[in-house]
Short mmCIF file of C-alpha atoms in Angstrom, two decimals:
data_model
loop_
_atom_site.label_atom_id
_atom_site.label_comp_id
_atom_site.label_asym_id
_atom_site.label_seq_id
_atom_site.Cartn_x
_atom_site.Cartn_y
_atom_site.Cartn_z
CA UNK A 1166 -77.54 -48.44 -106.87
CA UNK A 1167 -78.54 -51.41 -104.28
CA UNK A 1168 -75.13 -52.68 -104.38
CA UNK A 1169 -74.20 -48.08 -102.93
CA UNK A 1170 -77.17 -48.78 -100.51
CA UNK A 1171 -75.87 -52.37 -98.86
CA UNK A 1172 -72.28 -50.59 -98.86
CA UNK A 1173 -73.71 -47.48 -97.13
CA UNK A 1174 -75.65 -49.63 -94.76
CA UNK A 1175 -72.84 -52.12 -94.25
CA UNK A 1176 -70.29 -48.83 -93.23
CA UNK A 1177 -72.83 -47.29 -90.68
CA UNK A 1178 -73.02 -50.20 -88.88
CA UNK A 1179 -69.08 -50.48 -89.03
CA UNK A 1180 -68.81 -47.39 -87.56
CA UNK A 1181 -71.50 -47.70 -84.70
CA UNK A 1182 -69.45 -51.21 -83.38
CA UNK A 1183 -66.04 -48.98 -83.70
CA UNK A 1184 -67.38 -45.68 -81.46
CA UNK A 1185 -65.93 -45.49 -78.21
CA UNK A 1186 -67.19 -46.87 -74.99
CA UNK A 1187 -66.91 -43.57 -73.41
CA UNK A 1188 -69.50 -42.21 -76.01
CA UNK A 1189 -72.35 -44.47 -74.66
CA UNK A 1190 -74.68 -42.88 -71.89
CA UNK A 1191 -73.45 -44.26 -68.67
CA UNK A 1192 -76.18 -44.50 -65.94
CA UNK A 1193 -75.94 -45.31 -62.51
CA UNK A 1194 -79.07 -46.43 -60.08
CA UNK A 1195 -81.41 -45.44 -62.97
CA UNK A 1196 -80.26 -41.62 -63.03
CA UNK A 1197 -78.43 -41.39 -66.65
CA UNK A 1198 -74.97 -39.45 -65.95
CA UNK A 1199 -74.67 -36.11 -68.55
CA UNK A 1200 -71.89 -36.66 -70.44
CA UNK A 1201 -71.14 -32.55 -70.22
CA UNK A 1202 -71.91 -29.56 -68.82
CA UNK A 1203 -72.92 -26.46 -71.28
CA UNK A 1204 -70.37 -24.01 -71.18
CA UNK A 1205 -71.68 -20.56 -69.66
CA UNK A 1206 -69.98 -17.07 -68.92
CA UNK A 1207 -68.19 -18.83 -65.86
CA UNK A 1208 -66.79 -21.78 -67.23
CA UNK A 1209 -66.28 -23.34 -70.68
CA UNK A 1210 -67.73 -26.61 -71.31
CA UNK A 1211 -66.84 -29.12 -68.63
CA UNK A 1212 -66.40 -33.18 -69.29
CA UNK A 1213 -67.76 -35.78 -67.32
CA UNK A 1214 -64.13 -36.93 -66.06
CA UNK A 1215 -65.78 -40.25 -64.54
CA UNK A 1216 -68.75 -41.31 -61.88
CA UNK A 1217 -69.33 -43.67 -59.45
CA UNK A 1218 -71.41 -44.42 -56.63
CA UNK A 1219 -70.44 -44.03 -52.84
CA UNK A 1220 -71.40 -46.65 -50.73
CA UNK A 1221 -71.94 -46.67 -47.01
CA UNK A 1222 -70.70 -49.31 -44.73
CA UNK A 1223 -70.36 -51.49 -47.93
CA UNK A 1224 -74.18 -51.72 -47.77
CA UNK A 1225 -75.56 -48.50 -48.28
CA UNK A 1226 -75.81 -46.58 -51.29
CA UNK A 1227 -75.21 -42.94 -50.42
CA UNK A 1228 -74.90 -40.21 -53.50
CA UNK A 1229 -73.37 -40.39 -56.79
CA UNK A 1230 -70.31 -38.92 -57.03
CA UNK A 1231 -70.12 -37.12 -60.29
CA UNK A 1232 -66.39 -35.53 -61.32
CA UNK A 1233 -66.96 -32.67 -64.48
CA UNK A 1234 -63.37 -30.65 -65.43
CA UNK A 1235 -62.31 -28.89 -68.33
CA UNK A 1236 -59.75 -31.32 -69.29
CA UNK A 1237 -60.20 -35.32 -68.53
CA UNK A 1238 -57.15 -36.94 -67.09
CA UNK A 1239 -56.68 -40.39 -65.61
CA UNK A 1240 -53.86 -38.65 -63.80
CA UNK A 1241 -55.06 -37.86 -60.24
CA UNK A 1242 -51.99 -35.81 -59.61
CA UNK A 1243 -52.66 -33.77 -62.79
CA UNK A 1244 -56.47 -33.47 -62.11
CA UNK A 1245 -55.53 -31.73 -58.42
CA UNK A 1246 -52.82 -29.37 -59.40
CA UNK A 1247 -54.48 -28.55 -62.82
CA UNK A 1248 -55.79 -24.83 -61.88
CA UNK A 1249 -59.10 -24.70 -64.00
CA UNK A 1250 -62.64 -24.78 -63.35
CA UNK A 1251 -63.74 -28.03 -61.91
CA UNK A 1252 -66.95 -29.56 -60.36
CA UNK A 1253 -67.27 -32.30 -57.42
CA UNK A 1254 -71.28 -33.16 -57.97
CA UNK A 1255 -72.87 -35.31 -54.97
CA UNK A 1256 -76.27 -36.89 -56.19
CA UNK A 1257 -78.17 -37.76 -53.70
CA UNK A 1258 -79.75 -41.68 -53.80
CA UNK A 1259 -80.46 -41.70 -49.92
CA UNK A 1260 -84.19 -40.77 -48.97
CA UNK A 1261 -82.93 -38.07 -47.05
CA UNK A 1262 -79.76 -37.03 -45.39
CA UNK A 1263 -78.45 -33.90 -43.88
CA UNK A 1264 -76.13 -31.30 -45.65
CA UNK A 1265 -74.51 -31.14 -42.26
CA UNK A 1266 -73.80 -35.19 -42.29
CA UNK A 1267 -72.19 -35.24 -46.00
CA UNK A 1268 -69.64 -32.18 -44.49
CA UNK A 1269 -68.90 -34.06 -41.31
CA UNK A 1270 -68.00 -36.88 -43.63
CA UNK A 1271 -65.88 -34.96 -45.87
CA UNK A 1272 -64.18 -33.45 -42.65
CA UNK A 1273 -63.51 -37.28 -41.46
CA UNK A 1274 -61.92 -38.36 -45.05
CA UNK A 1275 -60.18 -35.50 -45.53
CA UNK A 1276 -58.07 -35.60 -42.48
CA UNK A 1277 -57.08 -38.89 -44.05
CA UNK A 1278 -55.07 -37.02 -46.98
CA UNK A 1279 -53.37 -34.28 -45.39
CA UNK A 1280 -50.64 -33.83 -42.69
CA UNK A 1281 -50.74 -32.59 -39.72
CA UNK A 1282 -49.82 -29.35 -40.90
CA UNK A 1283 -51.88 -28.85 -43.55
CA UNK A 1284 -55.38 -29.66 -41.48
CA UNK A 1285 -54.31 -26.91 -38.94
CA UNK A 1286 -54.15 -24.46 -42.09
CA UNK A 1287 -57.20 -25.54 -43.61
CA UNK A 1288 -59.06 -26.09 -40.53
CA UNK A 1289 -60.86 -22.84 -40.24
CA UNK A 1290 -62.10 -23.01 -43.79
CA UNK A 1291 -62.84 -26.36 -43.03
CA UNK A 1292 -65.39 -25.38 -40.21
CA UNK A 1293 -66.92 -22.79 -43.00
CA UNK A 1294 -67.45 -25.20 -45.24
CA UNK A 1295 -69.60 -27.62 -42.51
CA UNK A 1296 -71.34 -24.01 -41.44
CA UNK A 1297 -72.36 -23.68 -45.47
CA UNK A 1298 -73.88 -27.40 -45.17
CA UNK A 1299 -77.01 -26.31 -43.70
CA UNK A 1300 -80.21 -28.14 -45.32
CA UNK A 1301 -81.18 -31.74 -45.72
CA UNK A 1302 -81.14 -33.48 -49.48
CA UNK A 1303 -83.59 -35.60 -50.74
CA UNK A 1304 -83.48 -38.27 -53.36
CA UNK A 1305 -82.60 -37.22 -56.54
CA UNK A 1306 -81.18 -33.63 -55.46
CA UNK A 1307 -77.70 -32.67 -56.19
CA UNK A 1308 -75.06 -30.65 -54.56
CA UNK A 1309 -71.78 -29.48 -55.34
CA UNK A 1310 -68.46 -27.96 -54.80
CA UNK A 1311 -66.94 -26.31 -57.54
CA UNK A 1312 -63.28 -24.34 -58.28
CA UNK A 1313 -63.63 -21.14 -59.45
CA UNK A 1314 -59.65 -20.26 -60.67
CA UNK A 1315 -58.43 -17.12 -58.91
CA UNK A 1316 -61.76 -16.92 -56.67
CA UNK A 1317 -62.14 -20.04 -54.48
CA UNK A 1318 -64.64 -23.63 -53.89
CA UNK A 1319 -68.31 -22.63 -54.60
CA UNK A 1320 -70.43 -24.44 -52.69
CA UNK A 1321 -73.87 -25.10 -54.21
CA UNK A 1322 -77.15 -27.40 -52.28
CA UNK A 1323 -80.10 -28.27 -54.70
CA UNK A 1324 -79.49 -25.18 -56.66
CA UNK A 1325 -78.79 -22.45 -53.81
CA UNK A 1326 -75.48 -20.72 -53.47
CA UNK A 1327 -74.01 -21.07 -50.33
CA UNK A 1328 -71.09 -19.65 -50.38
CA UNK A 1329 -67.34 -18.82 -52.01
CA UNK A 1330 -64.35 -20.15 -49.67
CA UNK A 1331 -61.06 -19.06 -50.97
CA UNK A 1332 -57.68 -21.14 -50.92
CA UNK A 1333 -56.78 -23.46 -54.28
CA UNK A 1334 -55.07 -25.97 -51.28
CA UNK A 1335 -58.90 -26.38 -50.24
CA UNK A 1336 -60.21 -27.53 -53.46
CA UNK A 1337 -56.99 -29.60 -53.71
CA UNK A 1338 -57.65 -31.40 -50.49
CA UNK A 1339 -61.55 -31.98 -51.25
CA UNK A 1340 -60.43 -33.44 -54.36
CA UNK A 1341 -57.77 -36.28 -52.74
CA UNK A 1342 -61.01 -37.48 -50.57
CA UNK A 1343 -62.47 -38.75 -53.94
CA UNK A 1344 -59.18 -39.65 -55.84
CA UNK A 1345 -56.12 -39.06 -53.63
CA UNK A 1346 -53.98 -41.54 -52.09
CA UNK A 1347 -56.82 -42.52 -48.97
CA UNK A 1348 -59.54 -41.87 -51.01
CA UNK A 1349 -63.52 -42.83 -49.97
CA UNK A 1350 -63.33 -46.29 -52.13
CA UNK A 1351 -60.71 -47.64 -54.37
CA UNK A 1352 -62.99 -49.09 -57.05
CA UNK A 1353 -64.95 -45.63 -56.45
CA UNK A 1354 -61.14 -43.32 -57.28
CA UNK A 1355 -60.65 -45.87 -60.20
CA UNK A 1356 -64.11 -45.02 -62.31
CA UNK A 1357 -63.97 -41.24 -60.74
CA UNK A 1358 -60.88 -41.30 -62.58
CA UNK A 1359 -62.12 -42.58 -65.76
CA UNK A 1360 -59.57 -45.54 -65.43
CA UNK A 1361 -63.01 -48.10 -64.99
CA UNK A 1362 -66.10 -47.63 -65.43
CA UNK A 1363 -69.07 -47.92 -63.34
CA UNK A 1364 -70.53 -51.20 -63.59
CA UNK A 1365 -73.60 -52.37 -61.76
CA UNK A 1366 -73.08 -54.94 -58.92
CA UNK A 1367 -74.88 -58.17 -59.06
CA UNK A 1368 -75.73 -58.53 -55.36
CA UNK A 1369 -78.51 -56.77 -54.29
CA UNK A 1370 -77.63 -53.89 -51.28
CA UNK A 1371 -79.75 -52.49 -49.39
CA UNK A 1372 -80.49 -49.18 -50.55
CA UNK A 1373 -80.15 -46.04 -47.98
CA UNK A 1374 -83.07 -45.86 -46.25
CA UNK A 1375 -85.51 -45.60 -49.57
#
């Protein structure tokens, strides 16, 4: 009987060292990162695909950047033309800063990875989606855009609906700012891809204007 109890004991702790690293709760600038999202009538359950944090400048710690899809893939390629439900998630770590100034910035770094030809197509949707970016976030809010297969990008600001913007080649291009070939941050398109994973840095930053 001791000698089932030592074996049971010695087996449990076999299999804690052997779990993955991926099943560990990852947090980021003390906010813990879910590893899912519930599945509801809308979507089935979405997986964290990876995280990281955008910084300013260099300096300035900006929002989380938070990358939930149905199917994880290192793959950027794969994750952009894959046509299922998908979530970009922007927490916000700044004390404040405006909807419209996170839009103007995704306006800038898009531009970055598209041609010519397909900013002029996108650019009225474009101008929607800045429009939709209408209230100031606070520390510790959250906004989103989200694909909705065969309806458009949802966008979402601390919990309000803003608005539906059709076009799949939208979503596509919001996704390349985060992982496409110009993308915010290489270290930040590496652990958004799941390929690293976010690891605190050991310089202190100064944080956005907390």
């Amino acid at each position: 009987m001791k000698q089932t109890l030592v074996s049971q004991c010695f087996i449990s702790m076999l299999l804690l060292l052997i779990l993955p690293l991926s099943a560990s709760a990852l947090t980021i600038d003390g906010y813990e990162i879910p590893q899912i999202i519930p599945a509801t009538s809308q979507h089935a359950e979405l997986k964290l695909n990876g995280a990281s944090m955008r910084i300013l400048y260099g300096v300035v710690d900006t929002y989380i950047g938070k990358l939930y899809v149905e199917n994880p893939e290192t793959d950027p390629d794969a994750l952009i033309e894959a046509d299922e439900f998908k979530r970009m998630v922007f927490k916000i770590v700044m004390k404040r800063i405006s909807g419209r100034r996170i839009a103007k910035a995704m306006y800038e770094a898009l531009q970055l990875n598209v041609t010519r030809e397909e900013a002029s197509v996108l650019e009225d949707r474009l101008q929607l989606l800045v429009t939709m970016f209408d209230s100031s976030l606070k520390k510790g809010q959250e906004s989103y855009v989200e694909w909705v297969p065969s309806e458009g990008s949802r966008i979402v600001l601390n919990g309000e609906v803003k608005g539906m913007i059709p076009g799949k080649d939208l979503y596509d291009a919001l996704l390349r700012i985060w992982i496409g070939e110009n993308p915010v941050g290489s270290t930040f398109k590496r652990q958004v891809l799941g390929i690293e994973e976010y690891q605190a840095p050991r310089s202190i930053r100064r944080k956005g204007r907390r």
